[in-house]
Short mmCIF file of C-alpha atoms and ligand atoms in Angstrom, two decimals:
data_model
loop_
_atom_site.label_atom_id
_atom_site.label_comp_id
_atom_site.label_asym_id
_atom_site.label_seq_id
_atom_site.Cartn_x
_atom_site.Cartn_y
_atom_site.Cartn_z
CA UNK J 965 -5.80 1.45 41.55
CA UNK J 966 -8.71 3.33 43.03
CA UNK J 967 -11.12 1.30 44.87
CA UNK J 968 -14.89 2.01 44.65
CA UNK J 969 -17.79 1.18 46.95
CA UNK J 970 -19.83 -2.79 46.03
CA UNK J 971 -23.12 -1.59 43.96
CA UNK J 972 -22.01 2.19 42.86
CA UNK J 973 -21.80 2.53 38.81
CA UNK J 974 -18.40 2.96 38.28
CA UNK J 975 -16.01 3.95 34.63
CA UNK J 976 -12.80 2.30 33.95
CA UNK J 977 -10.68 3.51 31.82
CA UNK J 978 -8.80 0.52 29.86
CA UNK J 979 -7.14 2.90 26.97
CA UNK J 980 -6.19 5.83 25.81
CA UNK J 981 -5.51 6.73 29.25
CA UNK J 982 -2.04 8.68 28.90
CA UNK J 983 -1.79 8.10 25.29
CA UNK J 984 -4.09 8.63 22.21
CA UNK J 985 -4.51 4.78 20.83
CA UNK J 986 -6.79 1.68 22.68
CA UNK J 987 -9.88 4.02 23.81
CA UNK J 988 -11.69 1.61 25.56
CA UNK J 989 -13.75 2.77 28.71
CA UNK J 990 -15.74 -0.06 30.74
CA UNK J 991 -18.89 1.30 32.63
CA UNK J 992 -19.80 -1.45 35.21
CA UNK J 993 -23.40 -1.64 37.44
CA UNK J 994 -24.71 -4.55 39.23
CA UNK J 995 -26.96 -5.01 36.08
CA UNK J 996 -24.65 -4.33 33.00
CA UNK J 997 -21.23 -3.78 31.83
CA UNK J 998 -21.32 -1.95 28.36
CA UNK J 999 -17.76 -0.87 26.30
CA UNK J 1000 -17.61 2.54 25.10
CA UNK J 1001 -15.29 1.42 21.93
CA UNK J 1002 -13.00 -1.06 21.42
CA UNK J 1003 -9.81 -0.19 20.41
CA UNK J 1004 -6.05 -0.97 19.14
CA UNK J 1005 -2.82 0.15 20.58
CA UNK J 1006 -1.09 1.49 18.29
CA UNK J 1007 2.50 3.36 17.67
CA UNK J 1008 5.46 2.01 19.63
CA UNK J 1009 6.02 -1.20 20.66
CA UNK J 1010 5.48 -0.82 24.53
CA UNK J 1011 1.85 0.02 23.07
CA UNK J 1012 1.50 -2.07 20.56
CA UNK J 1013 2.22 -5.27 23.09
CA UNK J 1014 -0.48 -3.76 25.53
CA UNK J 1015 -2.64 -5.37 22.57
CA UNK J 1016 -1.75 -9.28 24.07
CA UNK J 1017 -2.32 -8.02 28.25
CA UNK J 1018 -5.24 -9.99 29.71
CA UNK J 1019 -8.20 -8.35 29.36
CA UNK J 1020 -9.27 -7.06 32.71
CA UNK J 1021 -12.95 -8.52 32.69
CA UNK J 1022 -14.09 -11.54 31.06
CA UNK J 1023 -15.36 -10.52 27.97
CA UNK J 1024 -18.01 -13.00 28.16
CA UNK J 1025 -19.52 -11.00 30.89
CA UNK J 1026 -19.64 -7.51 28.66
CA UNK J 1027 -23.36 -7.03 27.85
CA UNK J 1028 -22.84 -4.47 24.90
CA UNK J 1029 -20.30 -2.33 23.16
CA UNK J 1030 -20.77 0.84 21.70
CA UNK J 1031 -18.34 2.36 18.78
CA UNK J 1032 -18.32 5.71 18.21
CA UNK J 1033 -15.79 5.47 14.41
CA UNK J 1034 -14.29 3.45 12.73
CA UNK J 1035 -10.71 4.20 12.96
CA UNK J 1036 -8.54 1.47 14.11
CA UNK J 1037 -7.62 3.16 17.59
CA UNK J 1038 -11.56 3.02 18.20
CA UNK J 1039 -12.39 -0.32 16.69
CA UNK J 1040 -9.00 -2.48 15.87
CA UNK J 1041 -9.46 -4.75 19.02
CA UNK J 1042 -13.14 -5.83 18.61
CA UNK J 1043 -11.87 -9.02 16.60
CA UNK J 1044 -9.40 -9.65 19.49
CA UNK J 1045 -12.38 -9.62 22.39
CA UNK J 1046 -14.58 -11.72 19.86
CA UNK J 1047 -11.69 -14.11 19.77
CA UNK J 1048 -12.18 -13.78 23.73
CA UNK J 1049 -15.38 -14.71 24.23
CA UNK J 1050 -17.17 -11.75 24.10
CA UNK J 1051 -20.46 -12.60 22.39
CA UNK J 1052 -22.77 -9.74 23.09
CA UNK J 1053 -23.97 -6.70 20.80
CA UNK J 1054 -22.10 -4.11 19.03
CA UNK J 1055 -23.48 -0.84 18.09
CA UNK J 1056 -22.59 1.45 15.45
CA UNK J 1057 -23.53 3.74 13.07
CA UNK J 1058 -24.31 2.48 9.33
CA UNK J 1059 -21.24 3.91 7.70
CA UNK J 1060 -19.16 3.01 11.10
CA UNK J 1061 -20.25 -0.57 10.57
CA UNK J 1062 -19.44 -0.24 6.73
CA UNK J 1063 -16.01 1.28 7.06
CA UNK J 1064 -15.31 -0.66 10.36
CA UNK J 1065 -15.60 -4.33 8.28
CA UNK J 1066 -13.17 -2.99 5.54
CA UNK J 1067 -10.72 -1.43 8.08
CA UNK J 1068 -10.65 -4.92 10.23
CA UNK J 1069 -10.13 -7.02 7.44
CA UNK J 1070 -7.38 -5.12 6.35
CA UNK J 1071 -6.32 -5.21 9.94
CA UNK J 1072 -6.95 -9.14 10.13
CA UNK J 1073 -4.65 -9.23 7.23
CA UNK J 1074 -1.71 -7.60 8.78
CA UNK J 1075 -1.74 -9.10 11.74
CA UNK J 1076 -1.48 -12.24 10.04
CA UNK J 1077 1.42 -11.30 7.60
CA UNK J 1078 2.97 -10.01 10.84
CA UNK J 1079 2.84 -13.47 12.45
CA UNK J 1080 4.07 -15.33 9.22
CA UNK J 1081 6.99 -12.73 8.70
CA UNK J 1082 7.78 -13.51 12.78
CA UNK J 1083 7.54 -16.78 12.27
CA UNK J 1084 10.60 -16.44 9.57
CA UNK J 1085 12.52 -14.55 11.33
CA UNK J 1086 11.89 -16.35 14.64
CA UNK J 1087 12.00 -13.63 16.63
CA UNK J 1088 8.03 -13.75 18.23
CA UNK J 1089 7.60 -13.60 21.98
CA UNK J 1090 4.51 -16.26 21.30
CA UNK J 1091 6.12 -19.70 20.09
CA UNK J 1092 4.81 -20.33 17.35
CA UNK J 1093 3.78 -16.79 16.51
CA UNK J 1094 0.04 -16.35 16.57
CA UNK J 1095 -1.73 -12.93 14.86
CA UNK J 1096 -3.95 -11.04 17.39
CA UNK J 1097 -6.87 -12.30 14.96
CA UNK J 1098 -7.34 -13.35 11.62
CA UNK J 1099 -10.41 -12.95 9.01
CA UNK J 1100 -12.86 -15.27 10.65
CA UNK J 1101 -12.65 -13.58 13.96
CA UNK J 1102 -13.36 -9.79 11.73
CA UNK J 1103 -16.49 -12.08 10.23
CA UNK J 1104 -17.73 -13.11 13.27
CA UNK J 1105 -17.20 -9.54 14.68
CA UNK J 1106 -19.07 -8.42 12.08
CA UNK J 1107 -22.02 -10.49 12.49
CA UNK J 1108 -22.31 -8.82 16.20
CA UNK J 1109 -22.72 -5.48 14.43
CA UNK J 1110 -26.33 -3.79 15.17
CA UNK J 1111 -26.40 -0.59 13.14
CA UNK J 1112 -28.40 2.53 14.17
CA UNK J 1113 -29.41 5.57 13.03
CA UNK J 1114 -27.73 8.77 14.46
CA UNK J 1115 -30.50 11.07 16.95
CA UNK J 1116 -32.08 7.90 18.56
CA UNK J 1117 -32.21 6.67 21.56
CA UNK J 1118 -31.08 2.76 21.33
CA UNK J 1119 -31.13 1.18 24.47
CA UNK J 1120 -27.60 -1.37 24.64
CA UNK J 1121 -27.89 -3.24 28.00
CA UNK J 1122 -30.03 -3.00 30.86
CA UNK J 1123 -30.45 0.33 32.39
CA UNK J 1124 -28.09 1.11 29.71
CA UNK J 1125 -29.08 3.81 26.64
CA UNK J 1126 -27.21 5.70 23.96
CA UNK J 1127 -27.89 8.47 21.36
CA UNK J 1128 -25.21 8.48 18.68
CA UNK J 1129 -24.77 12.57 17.32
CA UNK J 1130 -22.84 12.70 14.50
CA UNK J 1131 -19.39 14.73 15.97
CA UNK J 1132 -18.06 15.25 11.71
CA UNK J 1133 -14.77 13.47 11.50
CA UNK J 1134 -14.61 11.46 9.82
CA UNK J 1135 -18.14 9.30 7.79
CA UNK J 1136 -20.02 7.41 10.28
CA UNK J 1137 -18.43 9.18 13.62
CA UNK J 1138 -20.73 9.96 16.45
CA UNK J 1139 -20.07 11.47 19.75
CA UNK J 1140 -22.53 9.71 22.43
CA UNK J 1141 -24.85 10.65 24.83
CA UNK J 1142 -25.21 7.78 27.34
CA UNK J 1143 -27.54 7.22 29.99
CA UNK J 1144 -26.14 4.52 32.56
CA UNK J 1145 -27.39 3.39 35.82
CA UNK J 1146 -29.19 6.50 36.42
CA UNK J 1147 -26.19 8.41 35.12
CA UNK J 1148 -25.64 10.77 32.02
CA UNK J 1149 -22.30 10.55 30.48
CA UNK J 1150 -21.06 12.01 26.76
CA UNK J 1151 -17.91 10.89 24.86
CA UNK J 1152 -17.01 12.96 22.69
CA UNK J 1153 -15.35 10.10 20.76
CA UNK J 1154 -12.95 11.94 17.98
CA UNK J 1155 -14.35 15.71 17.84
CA UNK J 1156 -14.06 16.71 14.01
CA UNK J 1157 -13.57 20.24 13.48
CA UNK J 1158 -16.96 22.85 12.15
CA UNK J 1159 -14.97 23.43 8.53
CA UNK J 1160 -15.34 19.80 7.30
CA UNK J 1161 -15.85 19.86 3.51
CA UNK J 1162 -17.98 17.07 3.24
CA UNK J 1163 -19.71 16.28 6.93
CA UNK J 1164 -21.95 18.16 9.09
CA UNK J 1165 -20.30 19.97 11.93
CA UNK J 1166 -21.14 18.99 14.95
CA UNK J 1167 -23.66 20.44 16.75
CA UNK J 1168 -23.82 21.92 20.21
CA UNK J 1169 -23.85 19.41 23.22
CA UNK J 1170 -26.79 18.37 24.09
CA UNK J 1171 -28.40 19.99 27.11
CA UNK J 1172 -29.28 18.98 30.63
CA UNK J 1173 -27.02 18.14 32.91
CA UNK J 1174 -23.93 15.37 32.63
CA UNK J 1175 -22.70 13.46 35.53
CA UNK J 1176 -19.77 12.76 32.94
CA UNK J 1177 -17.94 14.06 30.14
CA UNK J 1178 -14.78 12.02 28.63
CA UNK J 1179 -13.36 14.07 26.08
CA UNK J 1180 -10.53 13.25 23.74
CA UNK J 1181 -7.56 15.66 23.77
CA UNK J 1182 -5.40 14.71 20.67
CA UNK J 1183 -4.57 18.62 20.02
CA UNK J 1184 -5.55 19.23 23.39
CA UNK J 1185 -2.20 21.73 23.73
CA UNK J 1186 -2.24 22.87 20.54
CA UNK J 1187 -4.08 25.59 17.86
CA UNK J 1188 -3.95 24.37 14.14
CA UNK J 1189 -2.09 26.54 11.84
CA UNK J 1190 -4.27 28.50 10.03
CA UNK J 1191 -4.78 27.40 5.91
CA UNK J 1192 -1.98 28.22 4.16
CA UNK J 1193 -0.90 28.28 0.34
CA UNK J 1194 1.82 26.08 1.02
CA UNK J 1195 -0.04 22.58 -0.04
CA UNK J 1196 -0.69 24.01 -3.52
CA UNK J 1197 3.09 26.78 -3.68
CA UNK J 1198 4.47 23.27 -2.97
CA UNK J 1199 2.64 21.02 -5.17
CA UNK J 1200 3.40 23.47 -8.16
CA UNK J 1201 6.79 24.06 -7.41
CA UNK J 1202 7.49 20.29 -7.33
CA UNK J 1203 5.43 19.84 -10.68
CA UNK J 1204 7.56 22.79 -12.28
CA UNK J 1205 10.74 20.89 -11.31
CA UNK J 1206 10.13 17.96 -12.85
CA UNK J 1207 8.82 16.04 -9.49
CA UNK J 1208 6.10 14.05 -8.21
CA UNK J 1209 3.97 14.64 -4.99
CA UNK J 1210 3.51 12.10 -2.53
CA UNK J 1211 1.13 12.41 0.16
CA UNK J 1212 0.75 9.67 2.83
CA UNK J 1213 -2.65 9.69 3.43
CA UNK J 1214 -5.13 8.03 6.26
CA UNK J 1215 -7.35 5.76 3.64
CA UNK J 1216 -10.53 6.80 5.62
CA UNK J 1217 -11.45 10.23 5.20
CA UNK J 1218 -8.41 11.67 4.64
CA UNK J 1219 -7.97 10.49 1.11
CA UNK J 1220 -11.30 12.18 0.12
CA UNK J 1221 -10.51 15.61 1.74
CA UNK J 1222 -7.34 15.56 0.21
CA UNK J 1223 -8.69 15.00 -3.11
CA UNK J 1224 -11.77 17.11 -3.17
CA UNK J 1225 -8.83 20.15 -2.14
CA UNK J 1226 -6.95 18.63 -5.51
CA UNK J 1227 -10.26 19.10 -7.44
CA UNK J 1228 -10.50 22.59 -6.38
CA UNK J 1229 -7.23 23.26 -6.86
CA UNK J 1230 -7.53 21.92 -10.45
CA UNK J 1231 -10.34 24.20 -11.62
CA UNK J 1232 -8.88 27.11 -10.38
CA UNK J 1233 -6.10 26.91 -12.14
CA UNK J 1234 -4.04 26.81 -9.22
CA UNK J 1235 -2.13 23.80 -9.66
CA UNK J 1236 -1.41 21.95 -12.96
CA UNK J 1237 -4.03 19.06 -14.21
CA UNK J 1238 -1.51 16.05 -13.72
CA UNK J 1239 -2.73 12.58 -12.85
CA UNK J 1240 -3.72 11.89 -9.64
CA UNK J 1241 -3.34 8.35 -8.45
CA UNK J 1242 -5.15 6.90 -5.21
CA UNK J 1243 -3.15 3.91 -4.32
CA UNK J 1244 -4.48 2.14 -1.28
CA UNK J 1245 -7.23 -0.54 -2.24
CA UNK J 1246 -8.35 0.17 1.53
CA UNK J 1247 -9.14 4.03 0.52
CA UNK J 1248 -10.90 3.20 -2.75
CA UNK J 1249 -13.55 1.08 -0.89
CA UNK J 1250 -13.58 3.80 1.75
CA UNK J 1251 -13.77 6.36 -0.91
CA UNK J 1252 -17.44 4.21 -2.53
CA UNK J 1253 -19.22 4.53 1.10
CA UNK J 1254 -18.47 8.16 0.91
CA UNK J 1255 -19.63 8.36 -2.50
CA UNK J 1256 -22.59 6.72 -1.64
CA UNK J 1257 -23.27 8.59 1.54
CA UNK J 1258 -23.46 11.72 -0.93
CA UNK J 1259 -25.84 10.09 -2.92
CA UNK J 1260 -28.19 8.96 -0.87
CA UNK J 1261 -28.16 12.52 1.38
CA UNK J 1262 -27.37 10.22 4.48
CA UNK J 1263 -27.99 12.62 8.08
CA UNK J 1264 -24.25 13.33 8.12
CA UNK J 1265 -23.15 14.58 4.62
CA UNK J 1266 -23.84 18.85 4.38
CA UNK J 1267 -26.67 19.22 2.48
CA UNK J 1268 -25.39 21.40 0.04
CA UNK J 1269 -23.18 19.01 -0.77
CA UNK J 1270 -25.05 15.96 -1.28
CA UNK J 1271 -27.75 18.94 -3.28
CA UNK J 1272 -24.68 19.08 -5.51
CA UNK J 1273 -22.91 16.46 -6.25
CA UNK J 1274 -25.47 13.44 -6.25
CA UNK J 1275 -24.72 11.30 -8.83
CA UNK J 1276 -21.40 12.86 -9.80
CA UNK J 1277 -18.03 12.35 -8.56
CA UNK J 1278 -16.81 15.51 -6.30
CA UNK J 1279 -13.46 13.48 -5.86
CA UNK J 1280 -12.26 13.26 -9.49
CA UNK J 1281 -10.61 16.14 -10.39
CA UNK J 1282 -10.79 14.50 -14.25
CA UNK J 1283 -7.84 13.11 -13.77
CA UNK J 1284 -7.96 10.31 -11.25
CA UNK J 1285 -6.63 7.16 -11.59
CA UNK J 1286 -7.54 4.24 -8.98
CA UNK J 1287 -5.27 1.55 -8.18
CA UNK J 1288 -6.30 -1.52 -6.91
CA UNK J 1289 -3.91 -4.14 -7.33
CA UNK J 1290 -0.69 -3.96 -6.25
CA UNK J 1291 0.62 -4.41 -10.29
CA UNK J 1292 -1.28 -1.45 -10.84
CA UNK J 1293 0.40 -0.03 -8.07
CA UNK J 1294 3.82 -0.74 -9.60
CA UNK J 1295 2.86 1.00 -12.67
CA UNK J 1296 3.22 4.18 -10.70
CA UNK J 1297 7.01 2.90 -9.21
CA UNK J 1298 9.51 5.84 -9.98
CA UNK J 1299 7.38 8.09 -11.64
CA UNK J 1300 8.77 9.88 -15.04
CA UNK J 1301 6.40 12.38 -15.52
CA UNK J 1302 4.48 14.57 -12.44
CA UNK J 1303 2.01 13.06 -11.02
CA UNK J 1304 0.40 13.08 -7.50
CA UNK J 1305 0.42 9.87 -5.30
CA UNK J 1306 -1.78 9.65 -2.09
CA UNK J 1307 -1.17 6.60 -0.16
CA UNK J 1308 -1.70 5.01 2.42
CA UNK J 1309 -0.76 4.07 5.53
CA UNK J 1310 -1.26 7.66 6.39
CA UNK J 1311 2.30 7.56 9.04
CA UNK J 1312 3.83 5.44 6.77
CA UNK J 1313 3.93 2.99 9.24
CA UNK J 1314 2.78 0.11 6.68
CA UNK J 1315 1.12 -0.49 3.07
CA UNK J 1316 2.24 1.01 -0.16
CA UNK J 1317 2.72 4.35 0.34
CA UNK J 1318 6.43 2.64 1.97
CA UNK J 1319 7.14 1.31 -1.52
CA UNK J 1320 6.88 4.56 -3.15
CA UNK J 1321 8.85 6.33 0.12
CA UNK J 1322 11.56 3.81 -0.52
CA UNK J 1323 11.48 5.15 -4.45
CA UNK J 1324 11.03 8.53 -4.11
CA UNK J 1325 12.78 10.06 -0.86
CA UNK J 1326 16.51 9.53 -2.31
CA UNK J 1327 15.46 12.02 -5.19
CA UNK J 1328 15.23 16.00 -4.37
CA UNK J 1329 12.84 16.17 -7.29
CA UNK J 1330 10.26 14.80 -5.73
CA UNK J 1331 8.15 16.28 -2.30
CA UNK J 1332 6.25 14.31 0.43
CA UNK J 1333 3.37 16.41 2.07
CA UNK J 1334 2.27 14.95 5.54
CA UNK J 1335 -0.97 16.15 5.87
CA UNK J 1336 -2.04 14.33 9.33
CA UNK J 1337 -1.13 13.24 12.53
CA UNK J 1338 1.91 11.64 13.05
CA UNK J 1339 2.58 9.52 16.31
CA UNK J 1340 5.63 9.22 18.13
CA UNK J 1341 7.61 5.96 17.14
CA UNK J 1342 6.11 6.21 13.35
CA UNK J 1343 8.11 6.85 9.85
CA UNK J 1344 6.37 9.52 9.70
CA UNK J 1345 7.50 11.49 12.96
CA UNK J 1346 10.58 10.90 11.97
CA UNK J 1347 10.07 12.90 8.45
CA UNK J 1348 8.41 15.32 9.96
CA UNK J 1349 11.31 15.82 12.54
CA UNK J 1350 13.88 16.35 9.59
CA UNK J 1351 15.43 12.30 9.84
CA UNK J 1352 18.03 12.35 7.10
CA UNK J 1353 17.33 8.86 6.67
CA UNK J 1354 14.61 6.38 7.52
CA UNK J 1355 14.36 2.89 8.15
CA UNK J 1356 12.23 0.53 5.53
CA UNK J 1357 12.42 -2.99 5.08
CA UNK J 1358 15.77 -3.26 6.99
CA UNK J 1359 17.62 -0.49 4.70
CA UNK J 1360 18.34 2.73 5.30
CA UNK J 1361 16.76 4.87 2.68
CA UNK J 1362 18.37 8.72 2.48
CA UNK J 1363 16.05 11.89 2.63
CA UNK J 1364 16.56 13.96 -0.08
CA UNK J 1365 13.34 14.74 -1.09
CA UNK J 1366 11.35 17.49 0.02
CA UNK J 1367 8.94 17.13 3.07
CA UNK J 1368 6.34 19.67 4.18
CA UNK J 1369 3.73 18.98 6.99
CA UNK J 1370 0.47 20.98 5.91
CA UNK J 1371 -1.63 20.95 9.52
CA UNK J 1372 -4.62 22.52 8.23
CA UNK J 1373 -6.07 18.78 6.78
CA UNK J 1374 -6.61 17.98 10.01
CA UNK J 1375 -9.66 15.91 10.85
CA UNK J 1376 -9.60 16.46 14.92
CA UNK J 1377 -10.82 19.85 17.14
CA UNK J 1378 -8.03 21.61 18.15
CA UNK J 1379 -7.73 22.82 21.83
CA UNK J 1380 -9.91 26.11 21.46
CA UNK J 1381 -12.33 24.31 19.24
CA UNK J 1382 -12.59 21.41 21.83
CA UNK J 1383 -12.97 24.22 24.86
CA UNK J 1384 -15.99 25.71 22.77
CA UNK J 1385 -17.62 22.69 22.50
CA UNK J 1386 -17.81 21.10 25.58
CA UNK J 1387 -18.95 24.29 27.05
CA UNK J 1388 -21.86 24.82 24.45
CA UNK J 1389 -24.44 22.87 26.34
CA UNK J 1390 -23.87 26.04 28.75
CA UNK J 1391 -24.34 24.03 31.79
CA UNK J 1392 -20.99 22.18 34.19
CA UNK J 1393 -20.83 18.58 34.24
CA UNK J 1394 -19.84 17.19 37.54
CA UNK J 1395 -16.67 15.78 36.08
CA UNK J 1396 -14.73 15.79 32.95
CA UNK J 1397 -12.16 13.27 32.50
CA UNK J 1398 -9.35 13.81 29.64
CA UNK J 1399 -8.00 11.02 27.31
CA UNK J 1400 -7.27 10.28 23.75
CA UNK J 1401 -4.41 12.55 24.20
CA UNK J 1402 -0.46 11.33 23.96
CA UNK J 1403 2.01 12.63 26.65
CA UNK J 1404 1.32 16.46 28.11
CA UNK J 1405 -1.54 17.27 25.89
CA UNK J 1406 -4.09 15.66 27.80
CA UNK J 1407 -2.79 17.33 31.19
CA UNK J 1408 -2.30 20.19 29.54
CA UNK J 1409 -6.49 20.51 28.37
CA UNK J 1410 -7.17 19.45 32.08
CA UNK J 1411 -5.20 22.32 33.43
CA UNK J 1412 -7.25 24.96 30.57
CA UNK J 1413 -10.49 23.62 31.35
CA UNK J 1414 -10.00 23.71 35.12
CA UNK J 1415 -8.90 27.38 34.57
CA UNK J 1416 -10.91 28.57 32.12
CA UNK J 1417 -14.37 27.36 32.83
CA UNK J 1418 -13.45 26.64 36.77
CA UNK J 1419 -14.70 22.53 35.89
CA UNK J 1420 -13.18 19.70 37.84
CA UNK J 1421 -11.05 17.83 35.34
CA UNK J 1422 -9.01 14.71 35.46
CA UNK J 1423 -6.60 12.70 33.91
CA UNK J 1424 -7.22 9.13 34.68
CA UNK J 1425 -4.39 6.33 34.41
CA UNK J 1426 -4.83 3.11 32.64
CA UNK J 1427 -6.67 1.04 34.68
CA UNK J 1428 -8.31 3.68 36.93
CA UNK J 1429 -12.09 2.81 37.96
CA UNK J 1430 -13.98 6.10 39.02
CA UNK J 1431 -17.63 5.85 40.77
CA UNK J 1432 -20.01 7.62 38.58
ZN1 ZN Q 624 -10.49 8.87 14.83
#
């Protein structure tokens, strides 16, 4: 581990160092320590475990921490360092606040069913299995939450300021300008693409000069495939047939793009009017903030959206149908006539979109469309990769039906879109250090921004403390 000189302002970078999941970077002064987010391993189990490690400082000693979404790999482990000790302020954006409290408890919940189901089987490394929190630990997280507006200059800690900018990925997501210790640093948190439906693109860095950019680099070695008919060729093909649609879906965000494209679809006459069912009680209460982010013409909804469609629903397509319970849920179990199911989890790594995979893969009716990211280690990756079968609930469950991966849906910058933007302040940070990206990517977006705008760029391991 690099060493750095008594009294210098120094980064560490505690996650998504070398993988996408558990962003978590630690700036340290004589005066404050503030966490730029706060978040969950996730994927496979060597990650996943990372979540129990000792957390390198004593979180009682972390002044603030800043959250720049909601998402679990941004957020997830703010419970766990509550649980900790840590007893200082978090701040967020309104709708990062609202969505984060919904997201944790649902987190809270499976961490807990986790434990119980470990304590069955008796197979936990921590005797007797323990959950990495539960819902009082998410309540008195919450309570910690200070919410602020985006544009504004909060000050966190001592010597310590930030300006959220909303960075349109997903409601509620900021990228940060931070002012520490006499330093300027931005993280770029996740970079949403310009073409999002709903949110503000984000605009050009801010300008001046940054001792510090940390940028994520999730499609750092990739271009998105252009939009292509195949989401709605598929969808009406598997309609004609006599099949249903699923569509694993990220509850957050993803649910509403997905069904605002449905809605168009719809009234074009491109696809037939069959029900659409939301199924993922974790999306519906997702899909209200957004719905009430429209109406009230919050900073980061386009205007022309929230001019048109205050106080009506541009998610219901006239045919939605929301399930909350999970009865309602099983109403939707082996579906007889067409339909289209979004789900959730949204790499089918959990919740009920596994009880309808379980149902509906063994038939070549029906079609699953994976319209996100899928991490290594996750059901998902494994449709995507063309598994003829997949594991659920200790069974192994046949692929028959159809799978198609639509890329176009997706809510992160892709590696010319990330280039752009770090370079539209127009002037060279000293530094810019790449995470958030899973094996190869982020070296990859090193090596291009290195040779294409000549700027020093590293890739730090987990652990790594820089001097600022
Ligand atoms: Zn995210």
């Amino acid at each position: 581990m690099s060493s750095v000189a008594p009294n210098v302002p120094f980064i560490q970078f505690l996650g998504a160092a070398g993988t996408v999941t558990g962003s978590r970077f630690l700036l340290n002064s004589p005066n404050a320590k503030v966490l730029i987010d706060c978040g969950m391993f996730q994927g496979l189990k060597e990650l996943r475990l990372r979540n129990w490690d000792k957390f390198p400082v004593d979180p009682e000693t972390i002044d603030a921490i800043v959250i720049t979404h909601a998402h679990l790999d941004h957020s997830g482990y703010l419970p766990r360092l509550v649980k900790l000790g840590f007893r200082g302020r978090i701040f967020l954006t309104k709708y990062t606040g609202d969505l984060a409290e919904v997201i944790l408890h649902d987190s809270a919940r499976i961490q807990m069913e986790d434990a119980a189901y470990a304590a069955k089987k008796a197979y936990s490394k921590h005797n007797p299995p323990e959950a990495l929190y539960n819902d009082q630990d998410v309540e008195r997280t919450v309570r910690l939450f200070e919410t602020r507006d985006f544009n504004q200059r909060v000050q966190v800690a001592e010597d310590a300021w930030v300006t959220f900018k909303p960075s349109g990925h997903i409601l509620g997501a900021a990228y940060i300008d931070v002012e520490f210790a006499g330093k300027r640093l931005l993280f770029t948190g996740d970079m949403g693409r310009h073409d999002h439906p709903l949110l503000v693109a984000p605009g050009d860095i801010p300008a001046g000069q940054f001792d510090a950019i940390v940028t994520e680099s999730t499609y750092g070695d990739r271009e998105h495939a252009p939009t292509t008919a195949n989401f709605q060729d598929s969808i009406r093909e598997t309609i004609a047939r006599g099949g249903s649609v699923l569509i694993p879906a990220f509850a957050v965000d993803r649910t509403e793009i997905i069904l605002i494209r449905l809605r168009e679809l719809m009234e074009a006459g491109e696809i037939p009017r069959v029900n659409v069912y939301a199924d993922s009680p974790m999306a519906l209460k997702a899909l209200n903030f957004y719905r009430q982010a429209i109406d009230e013409n919050s900073p980061e909804i386009r205007p022309e959206i929230a001019a048109e469609w205050s106080g009506r629903d541009p998610f219901d397509p006239g045919t939605l149908i929301e399930l909350m319970t999970p009865d309602e849920s099983k109403t939707i179990n082996n579906p007889d006539r067409p339909c289209i199911i979004i789900s959730a989890s949204g790499m089918a790594t959990g919740g009920r979109v596994v009880h309808h995979l379980r149902n509906m893969l063994p038939n070549p009716k029906h079609t699953v469309i994976l319209v996100g990211y899928q991490a290594v280690g996750t059901r998902g990756r494994s449709l995507a990769d063309g598994a003829e079968f997949v594991k659920m609930h200790g069974e192994l469950v046949p692929v028959k039906a159809q799978i198609e991966q639509i890329q176009s849906f997706s809510v992160h910058a892709d590696s010319n879109e990330l280039i752009d933007w770090i370079n539209s302040g127009g002037s060279q940070p000293k530094q810019v250090y790449v995470v958030h990206g899973e094996s190869g990517a982020a070296e990859v977006f090193a090596d291009r921004i290195h040779s294409q705008l000549g700027w020093h760029s590293h890739v730090p391991h987990i652990g790594e403390k820089v001097a600022l």
